[in-house]
């Protein structure tokens, strides 16, 4: 497939200078629903329009929340939709030693500490942020999580769609968990390490994850990893304003008619598909969208209503 931005030698030189590596990183907690598909399509098109790479990573580090076979079904759906990713799929379950190594580094440098507070105890205290109970505790009975220390500095970053986002971690989350009490790595740690490991330069994902970005940027600062650019997309919400998810009852997409499904995803992203493309296969729709759709359709939007 050729993309408008990589058709000339001049364009290629520019791309070499400004390398773009994007990714789609689903958690296999259920089948792909239209909300996650729209995110996948936007990140795919954004990467391809920049002449960049687009990777797929399966975030399978939370077995209690996962559904057997979901990872394969997600990949089958991407394949049916001709959302061709670059390179091999990375499974986070294959990266446990890298997460453990980083956790050891954080402890060794005094940047993280053991915490034996249970979630129910914290909930009972009504704490919105972690109050630092275990910050200076030397001995613990029972299982412990690992928390990373945060500071009181307000920091900001410029999200390419949502504008400037400010956060003071000390007030919003407090010291946050990087290894859970059950020994599993927390999402924050895994995502930061893997984005660096895969050389990701652009993170295009749902706005529901916007607030996690400050924690991710904090971890990168501590682990001396480069920051990617961020672009948080509006998410599809149901009539009760809830983001589509397994918890809110979203069902998997039907890949029986991939062209129609691709068109639906594009329409959610604000594309007005010409009638001549009715019935076209996904690859033709992506080609058209590469030339005619722009992420600008979504600027400043936080939600897209489910139809
Ligand atoms: N695995 C996360 C999810 O499915 C996405 C992580 C990310 O894009 O940073 O919600």
PDB file of C-alpha atoms and ligand atoms in Angstrom:
ATOM      1  CA  UNK A   1       0.000   0.000   0.000  1.00  0.00           C
ATOM      2  CA  UNK A   2       1.362   3.446  -0.751  1.00  0.00           C
ATOM      3  CA  UNK A   3       0.605   6.392   1.463  1.00  0.00           C
ATOM      4  CA  UNK A   4       0.420   9.993   0.383  1.00  0.00           C
ATOM      5  CA  UNK A   5       3.329  11.052   2.568  1.00  0.00           C
ATOM      6  CA  UNK A   6       5.830   8.414   1.580  1.00  0.00           C
ATOM      7  CA  UNK A   7       5.530   8.621  -2.169  1.00  0.00           C
ATOM      8  CA  UNK A   8       8.461  10.965  -2.825  1.00  0.00           C
ATOM      9  CA  UNK A   9      12.141  10.915  -2.006  1.00  0.00           C
ATOM     10  CA  UNK A  10      11.830  14.298  -0.298  1.00  0.00           C
ATOM     11  CA  UNK A  11       9.100  13.037   1.975  1.00  0.00           C
ATOM     12  CA  UNK A  12      11.175   9.990   2.881  1.00  0.00           C
ATOM     13  CA  UNK A  13      14.130  12.154   3.970  1.00  0.00           C
ATOM     14  CA  UNK A  14      11.874  14.138   6.264  1.00  0.00           C
ATOM     15  CA  UNK A  15      10.500  10.938   7.748  1.00  0.00           C
ATOM     16  CA  UNK A  16      13.989   9.568   8.374  1.00  0.00           C
ATOM     17  CA  UNK A  17      14.781  12.683  10.353  1.00  0.00           C
ATOM     18  CA  UNK A  18      11.568  12.570  12.334  1.00  0.00           C
ATOM     19  CA  UNK A  19      11.118   8.907  13.029  1.00  0.00           C
ATOM     20  CA  UNK A  20       7.585   7.940  13.928  1.00  0.00           C
ATOM     21  CA  UNK A  21       6.790   4.731  15.774  1.00  0.00           C
ATOM     22  CA  UNK A  22       3.205   4.365  16.920  1.00  0.00           C
ATOM     23  CA  UNK A  23       1.426   1.504  18.616  1.00  0.00           C
ATOM     24  CA  UNK A  24      -1.895  -0.011  19.583  1.00  0.00           C
ATOM     25  CA  UNK A  25      -1.760  -1.728  22.960  1.00  0.00           C
ATOM     26  CA  UNK A  26      -4.975  -3.561  23.815  1.00  0.00           C
ATOM     27  CA  UNK A  27      -5.489  -5.487  27.045  1.00  0.00           C
ATOM     28  CA  UNK A  28      -7.019  -8.888  26.214  1.00  0.00           C
ATOM     29  CA  UNK A  29      -9.863  -8.539  28.696  1.00  0.00           C
ATOM     30  CA  UNK A  30     -12.517  -9.140  26.038  1.00  0.00           C
ATOM     31  CA  UNK A  31     -13.157  -8.911  22.301  1.00  0.00           C
ATOM     32  CA  UNK A  32     -12.395  -5.774  20.322  1.00  0.00           C
ATOM     33  CA  UNK A  33     -15.381  -3.403  20.559  1.00  0.00           C
ATOM     34  CA  UNK A  34     -16.056  -0.430  18.318  1.00  0.00           C
ATOM     35  CA  UNK A  35     -14.459   1.958  20.860  1.00  0.00           C
ATOM     36  CA  UNK A  36     -11.105   0.195  20.847  1.00  0.00           C
ATOM     37  CA  UNK A  37     -11.346  -0.320  17.106  1.00  0.00           C
ATOM     38  CA  UNK A  38     -11.780   3.435  16.561  1.00  0.00           C
ATOM     39  CA  UNK A  39      -8.661   4.021  18.688  1.00  0.00           C
ATOM     40  CA  UNK A  40      -6.740   1.427  16.670  1.00  0.00           C
ATOM     41  CA  UNK A  41      -7.815   3.012  13.369  1.00  0.00           C
ATOM     42  CA  UNK A  42      -6.891   6.546  14.455  1.00  0.00           C
ATOM     43  CA  UNK A  43      -3.461   5.469  15.656  1.00  0.00           C
ATOM     44  CA  UNK A  44      -2.899   3.372  12.526  1.00  0.00           C
ATOM     45  CA  UNK A  45      -3.830   6.212  10.170  1.00  0.00           C
ATOM     46  CA  UNK A  46      -1.839   8.787  12.125  1.00  0.00           C
ATOM     47  CA  UNK A  47       1.255   6.571  11.923  1.00  0.00           C
ATOM     48  CA  UNK A  48       0.809   5.749   8.242  1.00  0.00           C
ATOM     49  CA  UNK A  49       0.148   9.368   7.297  1.00  0.00           C
ATOM     50  CA  UNK A  50       3.492  10.232   8.903  1.00  0.00           C
ATOM     51  CA  UNK A  51       5.184   7.421   6.977  1.00  0.00           C
ATOM     52  CA  UNK A  52       5.786   5.768  10.320  1.00  0.00           C
ATOM     53  CA  UNK A  53       5.674   2.308  11.800  1.00  0.00           C
ATOM     54  CA  UNK A  54       2.650   0.960  13.642  1.00  0.00           C
ATOM     55  CA  UNK A  55       3.162  -1.738  16.241  1.00  0.00           C
ATOM     56  CA  UNK A  56       0.749  -3.935  18.148  1.00  0.00           C
ATOM     57  CA  UNK A  57       1.387  -4.908  21.752  1.00  0.00           C
ATOM     58  CA  UNK A  58      -0.822  -7.232  23.758  1.00  0.00           C
ATOM     59  CA  UNK A  59      -0.941  -6.024  27.352  1.00  0.00           C
ATOM     60  CA  UNK A  60      -1.469  -9.388  28.994  1.00  0.00           C
ATOM     61  CA  UNK A  61      -0.079  -8.801  32.454  1.00  0.00           C
ATOM     62  CA  UNK A  62      -3.300  -9.006  34.406  1.00  0.00           C
ATOM     63  CA  UNK A  63      -4.460 -12.638  34.141  1.00  0.00           C
ATOM     64  CA  UNK A  64      -7.305 -12.204  36.660  1.00  0.00           C
ATOM     65  CA  UNK A  65      -8.957  -9.681  34.302  1.00  0.00           C
ATOM     66  CA  UNK A  66      -8.187 -11.470  31.047  1.00  0.00           C
ATOM     67  CA  UNK A  67     -10.419 -13.642  28.935  1.00  0.00           C
ATOM     68  CA  UNK A  68      -9.093 -16.842  27.350  1.00  0.00           C
ATOM     69  CA  UNK A  69      -8.655 -16.427  23.592  1.00  0.00           C
ATOM     70  CA  UNK A  70      -9.252 -12.652  23.636  1.00  0.00           C
ATOM     71  CA  UNK A  71      -5.745 -11.760  22.408  1.00  0.00           C
ATOM     72  CA  UNK A  72      -6.119 -14.045  19.381  1.00  0.00           C
ATOM     73  CA  UNK A  73      -9.565 -12.686  18.620  1.00  0.00           C
ATOM     74  CA  UNK A  74      -8.312  -9.093  18.770  1.00  0.00           C
ATOM     75  CA  UNK A  75      -5.478  -9.922  16.359  1.00  0.00           C
ATOM     76  CA  UNK A  76      -7.881 -11.787  14.043  1.00  0.00           C
ATOM     77  CA  UNK A  77     -10.125  -8.736  13.960  1.00  0.00           C
ATOM     78  CA  UNK A  78      -7.185  -6.429  13.105  1.00  0.00           C
ATOM     79  CA  UNK A  79      -6.155  -8.861  10.380  1.00  0.00           C
ATOM     80  CA  UNK A  80      -9.663  -9.096   8.936  1.00  0.00           C
ATOM     81  CA  UNK A  81      -9.714  -5.295   8.872  1.00  0.00           C
ATOM     82  CA  UNK A  82      -6.357  -5.175   7.080  1.00  0.00           C
ATOM     83  CA  UNK A  83      -4.878  -3.024   9.816  1.00  0.00           C
ATOM     84  CA  UNK A  84      -1.432  -4.394   9.031  1.00  0.00           C
ATOM     85  CA  UNK A  85       1.008  -3.888  11.844  1.00  0.00           C
ATOM     86  CA  UNK A  86       4.781  -3.829  11.565  1.00  0.00           C
ATOM     87  CA  UNK A  87       7.049  -6.458  13.073  1.00  0.00           C
ATOM     88  CA  UNK A  88       6.092  -9.144  15.546  1.00  0.00           C
ATOM     89  CA  UNK A  89       3.398  -8.609  18.174  1.00  0.00           C
ATOM     90  CA  UNK A  90       4.935  -7.947  21.594  1.00  0.00           C
ATOM     91  CA  UNK A  91       3.276  -9.771  24.497  1.00  0.00           C
ATOM     92  CA  UNK A  92       3.857  -8.109  27.838  1.00  0.00           C
ATOM     93  CA  UNK A  93       3.786 -11.534  29.489  1.00  0.00           C
ATOM     94  CA  UNK A  94       7.168 -12.145  27.806  1.00  0.00           C
ATOM     95  CA  UNK A  95       8.701  -9.089  29.480  1.00  0.00           C
ATOM     96  CA  UNK A  96       8.311  -9.913  33.170  1.00  0.00           C
ATOM     97  CA  UNK A  97      12.061 -10.012  33.825  1.00  0.00           C
ATOM     98  CA  UNK A  98      12.490  -6.487  32.393  1.00  0.00           C
ATOM     99  CA  UNK A  99       9.761  -5.188  34.725  1.00  0.00           C
ATOM    100  CA  UNK A 100      11.360  -6.929  37.714  1.00  0.00           C
ATOM    101  CA  UNK A 101      14.750  -5.481  36.813  1.00  0.00           C
ATOM    102  CA  UNK A 102      13.341  -1.939  36.663  1.00  0.00           C
ATOM    103  CA  UNK A 103      11.582  -2.473  39.996  1.00  0.00           C
ATOM    104  CA  UNK A 104      14.912  -3.516  41.523  1.00  0.00           C
ATOM    105  CA  UNK A 105      16.540  -0.389  40.088  1.00  0.00           C
ATOM    106  CA  UNK A 106      13.872   1.845  41.616  1.00  0.00           C
ATOM    107  CA  UNK A 107      14.260   0.198  45.021  1.00  0.00           C
ATOM    108  CA  UNK A 108      18.059   0.311  44.811  1.00  0.00           C
ATOM    109  CA  UNK A 109      17.983   4.038  44.097  1.00  0.00           C
ATOM    110  CA  UNK A 110      15.593   4.680  46.988  1.00  0.00           C
ATOM    111  CA  UNK A 111      12.905   5.844  44.540  1.00  0.00           C
ATOM    112  CA  UNK A 112      10.342   3.196  45.499  1.00  0.00           C
ATOM    113  CA  UNK A 113       9.289   1.493  48.706  1.00  0.00           C
ATOM    114  CA  UNK A 114       7.300  -1.475  49.937  1.00  0.00           C
ATOM    115  CA  UNK A 115       3.721  -0.872  50.967  1.00  0.00           C
ATOM    116  CA  UNK A 116       1.486  -3.290  52.855  1.00  0.00           C
ATOM    117  CA  UNK A 117      -1.689  -1.184  52.778  1.00  0.00           C
ATOM    118  CA  UNK A 118      -4.561  -3.141  51.298  1.00  0.00           C
ATOM    119  CA  UNK A 119      -6.948  -1.510  48.878  1.00  0.00           C
ATOM    120  CA  UNK A 120      -9.871  -2.093  51.208  1.00  0.00           C
ATOM    121  CA  UNK A 121      -8.050  -0.382  54.055  1.00  0.00           C
ATOM    122  CA  UNK A 122      -7.272   2.616  51.879  1.00  0.00           C
ATOM    123  CA  UNK A 123     -10.860   2.727  50.621  1.00  0.00           C
ATOM    124  CA  UNK A 124     -12.149   2.589  54.180  1.00  0.00           C
ATOM    125  CA  UNK A 125     -10.009   5.608  55.013  1.00  0.00           C
ATOM    126  CA  UNK A 126     -11.659   7.386  52.081  1.00  0.00           C
ATOM    127  CA  UNK A 127      -8.288   8.457  50.662  1.00  0.00           C
ATOM    128  CA  UNK A 128      -8.487   9.739  47.075  1.00  0.00           C
ATOM    129  CA  UNK A 129      -4.702   9.749  46.839  1.00  0.00           C
ATOM    130  CA  UNK A 130      -2.268   7.458  48.610  1.00  0.00           C
ATOM    131  CA  UNK A 131      -1.551   9.214  51.914  1.00  0.00           C
ATOM    132  CA  UNK A 132       2.005   7.900  52.224  1.00  0.00           C
ATOM    133  CA  UNK A 133       1.289   5.557  55.128  1.00  0.00           C
ATOM    134  CA  UNK A 134       4.203   3.202  54.341  1.00  0.00           C
ATOM    135  CA  UNK A 135       6.676   5.844  53.110  1.00  0.00           C
ATOM    136  CA  UNK A 136       8.977   5.350  56.073  1.00  0.00           C
ATOM    137  CA  UNK A 137       7.876   1.964  57.350  1.00  0.00           C
ATOM    138  CA  UNK A 138      10.731  -0.528  57.626  1.00  0.00           C
ATOM    139  CA  UNK A 139       8.955  -3.782  58.475  1.00  0.00           C
ATOM    140  CA  UNK A 140       5.825  -5.310  56.971  1.00  0.00           C
ATOM    141  CA  UNK A 141       3.681  -8.278  57.783  1.00  0.00           C
ATOM    142  CA  UNK A 142       2.162 -10.003  54.770  1.00  0.00           C
ATOM    143  CA  UNK A 143       2.354  -9.214  51.060  1.00  0.00           C
ATOM    144  CA  UNK A 144       3.585  -5.839  49.870  1.00  0.00           C
ATOM    145  CA  UNK A 145       3.162  -3.729  46.777  1.00  0.00           C
ATOM    146  CA  UNK A 146       5.917  -1.480  45.467  1.00  0.00           C
ATOM    147  CA  UNK A 147       5.153   2.228  45.308  1.00  0.00           C
ATOM    148  CA  UNK A 148       7.178   4.885  43.580  1.00  0.00           C
ATOM    149  CA  UNK A 149       7.722   8.201  45.366  1.00  0.00           C
ATOM    150  CA  UNK A 150       6.265  11.286  43.734  1.00  0.00           C
ATOM    151  CA  UNK A 151       7.050  14.928  44.419  1.00  0.00           C
ATOM    152  CA  UNK A 152       5.029  18.102  44.914  1.00  0.00           C
ATOM    153  CA  UNK A 153       6.056  19.782  41.680  1.00  0.00           C
ATOM    154  CA  UNK A 154       3.320  20.737  39.216  1.00  0.00           C
ATOM    155  CA  UNK A 155       4.310  19.548  35.746  1.00  0.00           C
ATOM    156  CA  UNK A 156       2.650  19.864  32.388  1.00  0.00           C
ATOM    157  CA  UNK A 157       2.865  18.446  28.920  1.00  0.00           C
ATOM    158  CA  UNK A 158       1.263  19.451  25.641  1.00  0.00           C
ATOM    159  CA  UNK A 159      -1.126  16.842  24.335  1.00  0.00           C
ATOM    160  CA  UNK A 160      -1.415  17.196  20.575  1.00  0.00           C
ATOM    161  CA  UNK A 161      -5.229  17.056  20.659  1.00  0.00           C
ATOM    162  CA  UNK A 162      -6.207  18.063  24.178  1.00  0.00           C
ATOM    163  CA  UNK A 163      -3.786  20.936  24.744  1.00  0.00           C
ATOM    164  CA  UNK A 164      -1.748  21.577  27.872  1.00  0.00           C
ATOM    165  CA  UNK A 165      -2.363  19.122  30.705  1.00  0.00           C
ATOM    166  CA  UNK A 166      -1.126  19.954  34.219  1.00  0.00           C
ATOM    167  CA  UNK A 167      -0.755  17.593  37.121  1.00  0.00           C
ATOM    168  CA  UNK A 168       0.802  17.533  40.579  1.00  0.00           C
ATOM    169  CA  UNK A 169       1.167  13.842  41.306  1.00  0.00           C
ATOM    170  CA  UNK A 170       1.566  14.391  45.026  1.00  0.00           C
ATOM    171  CA  UNK A 171      -1.983  15.785  45.073  1.00  0.00           C
ATOM    172  CA  UNK A 172      -3.662  13.699  42.396  1.00  0.00           C
ATOM    173  CA  UNK A 173      -2.448  10.161  43.071  1.00  0.00           C
ATOM    174  CA  UNK A 174       0.256  10.271  45.727  1.00  0.00           C
ATOM    175  CA  UNK A 175       2.977   7.607  45.549  1.00  0.00           C
ATOM    176  CA  UNK A 176       1.640   5.100  43.046  1.00  0.00           C
ATOM    177  CA  UNK A 177       1.927   1.335  42.658  1.00  0.00           C
ATOM    178  CA  UNK A 178       4.431  -0.099  40.175  1.00  0.00           C
ATOM    179  CA  UNK A 179       4.338  -3.708  41.386  1.00  0.00           C
ATOM    180  CA  UNK A 180       1.074  -5.001  42.798  1.00  0.00           C
ATOM    181  CA  UNK A 181       0.646  -6.898  46.051  1.00  0.00           C
ATOM    182  CA  UNK A 182      -0.023 -10.065  44.061  1.00  0.00           C
ATOM    183  CA  UNK A 183       3.439  -9.625  42.497  1.00  0.00           C
ATOM    184  CA  UNK A 184       2.165  -8.615  39.060  1.00  0.00           C
ATOM    185  CA  UNK A 185       3.693  -5.529  37.455  1.00  0.00           C
ATOM    186  CA  UNK A 186       1.340  -2.551  37.384  1.00  0.00           C
ATOM    187  CA  UNK A 187       0.223  -1.149  34.039  1.00  0.00           C
ATOM    188  CA  UNK A 188       2.156   2.105  34.653  1.00  0.00           C
ATOM    189  CA  UNK A 189       5.493   0.343  34.870  1.00  0.00           C
ATOM    190  CA  UNK A 190       4.932  -2.091  32.012  1.00  0.00           C
ATOM    191  CA  UNK A 191       3.640   0.519  29.564  1.00  0.00           C
ATOM    192  CA  UNK A 192       6.539   2.897  30.163  1.00  0.00           C
ATOM    193  CA  UNK A 193       9.189   0.206  29.835  1.00  0.00           C
ATOM    194  CA  UNK A 194       7.651  -1.300  26.727  1.00  0.00           C
ATOM    195  CA  UNK A 195       7.108   1.982  24.927  1.00  0.00           C
ATOM    196  CA  UNK A 196      10.816   2.672  25.458  1.00  0.00           C
ATOM    197  CA  UNK A 197      11.823  -0.900  24.544  1.00  0.00           C
ATOM    198  CA  UNK A 198       9.862  -0.684  21.287  1.00  0.00           C
ATOM    199  CA  UNK A 199      11.142   2.806  20.473  1.00  0.00           C
ATOM    200  CA  UNK A 200       7.629   4.274  20.451  1.00  0.00           C
ATOM    201  CA  UNK A 201       7.706   7.973  19.573  1.00  0.00           C
ATOM    202  CA  UNK A 202       3.961   8.735  19.385  1.00  0.00           C
ATOM    203  CA  UNK A 203       1.276   7.480  21.739  1.00  0.00           C
ATOM    204  CA  UNK A 204      -2.214   7.803  20.293  1.00  0.00           C
ATOM    205  CA  UNK A 205      -4.743   6.377  22.741  1.00  0.00           C
ATOM    206  CA  UNK A 206      -8.060   7.068  24.454  1.00  0.00           C
ATOM    207  CA  UNK A 207      -8.633  10.096  26.646  1.00  0.00           C
ATOM    208  CA  UNK A 208      -9.585   7.776  29.517  1.00  0.00           C
ATOM    209  CA  UNK A 209      -5.818   7.312  29.926  1.00  0.00           C
ATOM    210  CA  UNK A 210      -4.979  11.030  29.873  1.00  0.00           C
ATOM    211  CA  UNK A 211      -4.652  11.206  33.652  1.00  0.00           C
ATOM    212  CA  UNK A 212      -2.176   8.329  33.742  1.00  0.00           C
ATOM    213  CA  UNK A 213       0.265  10.260  31.572  1.00  0.00           C
ATOM    214  CA  UNK A 214       1.724  12.274  34.451  1.00  0.00           C
ATOM    215  CA  UNK A 215       2.608   9.036  36.263  1.00  0.00           C
ATOM    216  CA  UNK A 216       4.175   7.659  33.084  1.00  0.00           C
ATOM    217  CA  UNK A 217       6.222  10.794  32.551  1.00  0.00           C
ATOM    218  CA  UNK A 218       7.334  10.643  36.182  1.00  0.00           C
ATOM    219  CA  UNK A 219       8.523   7.041  35.789  1.00  0.00           C
ATOM    220  CA  UNK A 220      10.395   7.950  32.631  1.00  0.00           C
ATOM    221  CA  UNK A 221      12.138  10.741  34.470  1.00  0.00           C
ATOM    222  CA  UNK A 222      13.220   8.318  37.202  1.00  0.00           C
ATOM    223  CA  UNK A 223      14.276   5.593  34.779  1.00  0.00           C
ATOM    224  CA  UNK A 224      15.916   8.060  32.378  1.00  0.00           C
ATOM    225  CA  UNK A 225      13.780   7.052  29.417  1.00  0.00           C
ATOM    226  CA  UNK A 226      12.802   9.381  26.563  1.00  0.00           C
ATOM    227  CA  UNK A 227       9.305  10.869  26.438  1.00  0.00           C
ATOM    228  CA  UNK A 228       7.142  10.137  23.409  1.00  0.00           C
ATOM    229  CA  UNK A 229       4.611  12.638  22.028  1.00  0.00           C
ATOM    230  CA  UNK A 230       1.034  12.194  23.221  1.00  0.00           C
ATOM    231  CA  UNK A 231      -2.275  12.470  21.493  1.00  0.00           C
ATOM    232  CA  UNK A 232      -5.368  11.472  23.469  1.00  0.00           C
ATOM    233  CA  UNK A 233      -8.438  10.670  21.397  1.00  0.00           C
ATOM    234  CA  UNK A 234     -12.052  11.119  22.382  1.00  0.00           C
ATOM    235  CA  UNK A 235     -13.609   7.794  23.358  1.00  0.00           C
ATOM    236  CA  UNK A 236     -16.966   6.393  22.298  1.00  0.00           C
ATOM    237  CA  UNK A 237     -19.516   6.621  25.101  1.00  0.00           C
ATOM    238  CA  UNK A 238     -22.947   5.026  25.510  1.00  0.00           C
ATOM    239  CA  UNK A 239     -26.196   6.872  26.249  1.00  0.00           C
ATOM    240  CA  UNK A 240     -25.215   7.015  29.929  1.00  0.00           C
ATOM    241  CA  UNK A 241     -21.951   8.729  29.054  1.00  0.00           C
ATOM    242  CA  UNK A 242     -19.927   5.670  29.987  1.00  0.00           C
ATOM    243  CA  UNK A 243     -16.920   4.725  27.898  1.00  0.00           C
ATOM    244  CA  UNK A 244     -17.625   1.546  25.947  1.00  0.00           C
ATOM    245  CA  UNK A 245     -15.885  -1.318  27.694  1.00  0.00           C
ATOM    246  CA  UNK A 246     -16.472  -4.864  28.760  1.00  0.00           C
ATOM    247  CA  UNK A 247     -17.714  -3.562  32.118  1.00  0.00           C
ATOM    248  CA  UNK A 248     -20.341  -1.372  30.478  1.00  0.00           C
ATOM    249  CA  UNK A 249     -21.515  -4.261  28.325  1.00  0.00           C
ATOM    250  CA  UNK A 250     -19.870  -3.393  24.983  1.00  0.00           C
ATOM    251  CA  UNK A 251     -19.986  -6.304  22.575  1.00  0.00           C
ATOM    252  CA  UNK A 252     -17.270  -7.415  20.169  1.00  0.00           C
ATOM    253  CA  UNK A 253     -17.243  -6.096  16.604  1.00  0.00           C
ATOM    254  CA  UNK A 254     -18.622  -8.324  13.873  1.00  0.00           C
ATOM    255  CA  UNK A 255     -15.822  -9.068  11.418  1.00  0.00           C
ATOM    256  CA  UNK A 256     -18.176 -10.793   8.973  1.00  0.00           C
ATOM    257  CA  UNK A 257     -18.375  -7.596   6.908  1.00  0.00           C
ATOM    258  CA  UNK A 258     -14.957  -5.964   7.332  1.00  0.00           C
ATOM    259  CA  UNK A 259     -15.535  -3.188   4.773  1.00  0.00           C
ATOM    260  CA  UNK A 260     -18.689  -2.030   6.500  1.00  0.00           C
ATOM    261  CA  UNK A 261     -16.958  -2.216   9.884  1.00  0.00           C
ATOM    262  CA  UNK A 262     -13.985  -0.177   8.650  1.00  0.00           C
ATOM    263  CA  UNK A 263     -16.401   2.441   7.307  1.00  0.00           C
ATOM    264  CA  UNK A 264     -18.244   2.587  10.639  1.00  0.00           C
ATOM    265  CA  UNK A 265     -14.989   3.111  12.539  1.00  0.00           C
ATOM    266  CA  UNK A 266     -14.012   5.911  10.141  1.00  0.00           C
ATOM    267  CA  UNK A 267     -17.409   7.567  10.498  1.00  0.00           C
ATOM    268  CA  UNK A 268     -17.020   7.582  14.272  1.00  0.00           C
ATOM    269  CA  UNK A 269     -13.736   9.387  13.678  1.00  0.00           C
ATOM    270  CA  UNK A 270     -15.535  12.075  11.711  1.00  0.00           C
ATOM    271  CA  UNK A 271     -14.836  10.887   8.153  1.00  0.00           C
ATOM    272  CA  UNK A 272     -17.390  11.477   5.420  1.00  0.00           C
ATOM    273  CA  UNK A 273     -16.879   8.549   3.140  1.00  0.00           C
ATOM    274  CA  UNK A 274     -17.826   9.118  -0.512  1.00  0.00           C
ATOM    275  CA  UNK A 275     -20.675   6.975  -1.826  1.00  0.00           C
ATOM    276  CA  UNK A 276     -18.433   5.430  -4.495  1.00  0.00           C
ATOM    277  CA  UNK A 277     -16.583   3.679  -1.682  1.00  0.00           C
ATOM    278  CA  UNK A 278     -19.727   1.918  -0.470  1.00  0.00           C
ATOM    279  CA  UNK A 279     -18.865  -1.786  -0.201  1.00  0.00           C
ATOM    280  CA  UNK A 280     -15.122  -1.187  -0.602  1.00  0.00           C
ATOM    281  CA  UNK A 281     -12.704  -3.465   1.286  1.00  0.00           C
ATOM    282  CA  UNK A 282     -10.915  -1.997   4.329  1.00  0.00           C
ATOM    283  CA  UNK A 283      -7.632  -1.510   2.500  1.00  0.00           C
ATOM    284  CA  UNK A 284      -9.298   0.889   0.050  1.00  0.00           C
ATOM    285  CA  UNK A 285     -10.941   2.787   2.876  1.00  0.00           C
ATOM    286  CA  UNK A 286      -7.626   3.167   4.718  1.00  0.00           C
ATOM    287  CA  UNK A 287      -6.049   4.352   1.500  1.00  0.00           C
ATOM    288  CA  UNK A 288      -8.791   6.940   1.034  1.00  0.00           C
ATOM    289  CA  UNK A 289      -8.598   7.978   4.687  1.00  0.00           C
ATOM    290  CA  UNK A 290      -4.812   8.334   4.438  1.00  0.00           C
ATOM    291  CA  UNK A 291      -5.459  11.091   1.912  1.00  0.00           C
ATOM    292  CA  UNK A 292      -8.702  12.630   3.160  1.00  0.00           C
ATOM    293  CA  UNK A 293      -9.113  12.070   6.895  1.00  0.00           C
ATOM    294  CA  UNK A 294      -7.278  14.097   9.489  1.00  0.00           C
ATOM    295  CA  UNK A 295      -6.903  13.726  13.233  1.00  0.00           C
ATOM    296  CA  UNK A 296      -7.941  17.408  13.327  1.00  0.00           C
ATOM    297  CA  UNK A 297     -11.559  16.204  13.046  1.00  0.00           C
ATOM    298  CA  UNK A 298     -11.206  15.198  16.699  1.00  0.00           C
ATOM    299  CA  UNK A 299      -9.463  18.253  18.138  1.00  0.00           C
ATOM    300  CA  UNK A 300     -10.590  19.127  21.645  1.00  0.00           C
ATOM    301  CA  UNK A 301     -13.319  16.454  21.667  1.00  0.00           C
ATOM    302  CA  UNK A 302     -13.541  14.241  24.737  1.00  0.00           C
ATOM    303  CA  UNK A 303     -16.385  11.913  23.792  1.00  0.00           C
ATOM    304  CA  UNK A 304     -18.130  10.520  20.724  1.00  0.00           C
ATOM    305  CA  UNK A 305     -21.712   9.323  21.220  1.00  0.00           C
ATOM    306  CA  UNK A 306     -22.424   5.692  20.307  1.00  0.00           C
ATOM    307  CA  UNK A 307     -24.894   5.346  17.435  1.00  0.00           C
TER     308      UNK A 307
HETATM  309  N1  LIG B   1      -3.818  -1.597  27.503  1.00  0.00           N
HETATM  310  C1  LIG B   1      -4.501  -0.369  27.693  1.00  0.00           C
HETATM  311  C2  LIG B   1      -5.977  -0.546  27.406  1.00  0.00           C
HETATM  312  O1  LIG B   1      -6.342  -1.485  26.726  1.00  0.00           O
HETATM  313  C3  LIG B   1      -3.989   0.733  26.787  1.00  0.00           C
HETATM  314  C4  LIG B   1      -2.651   1.179  27.183  1.00  0.00           C
HETATM  315  C5  LIG B   1      -2.113   2.387  26.441  1.00  0.00           C
HETATM  316  O2  LIG B   1      -2.517   2.632  25.302  1.00  0.00           O
HETATM  317  O3  LIG B   1      -1.268   3.046  27.008  1.00  0.00           O
HETATM  318  O4  LIG B   1      -6.762   0.244  27.872  1.00  0.00           O
END
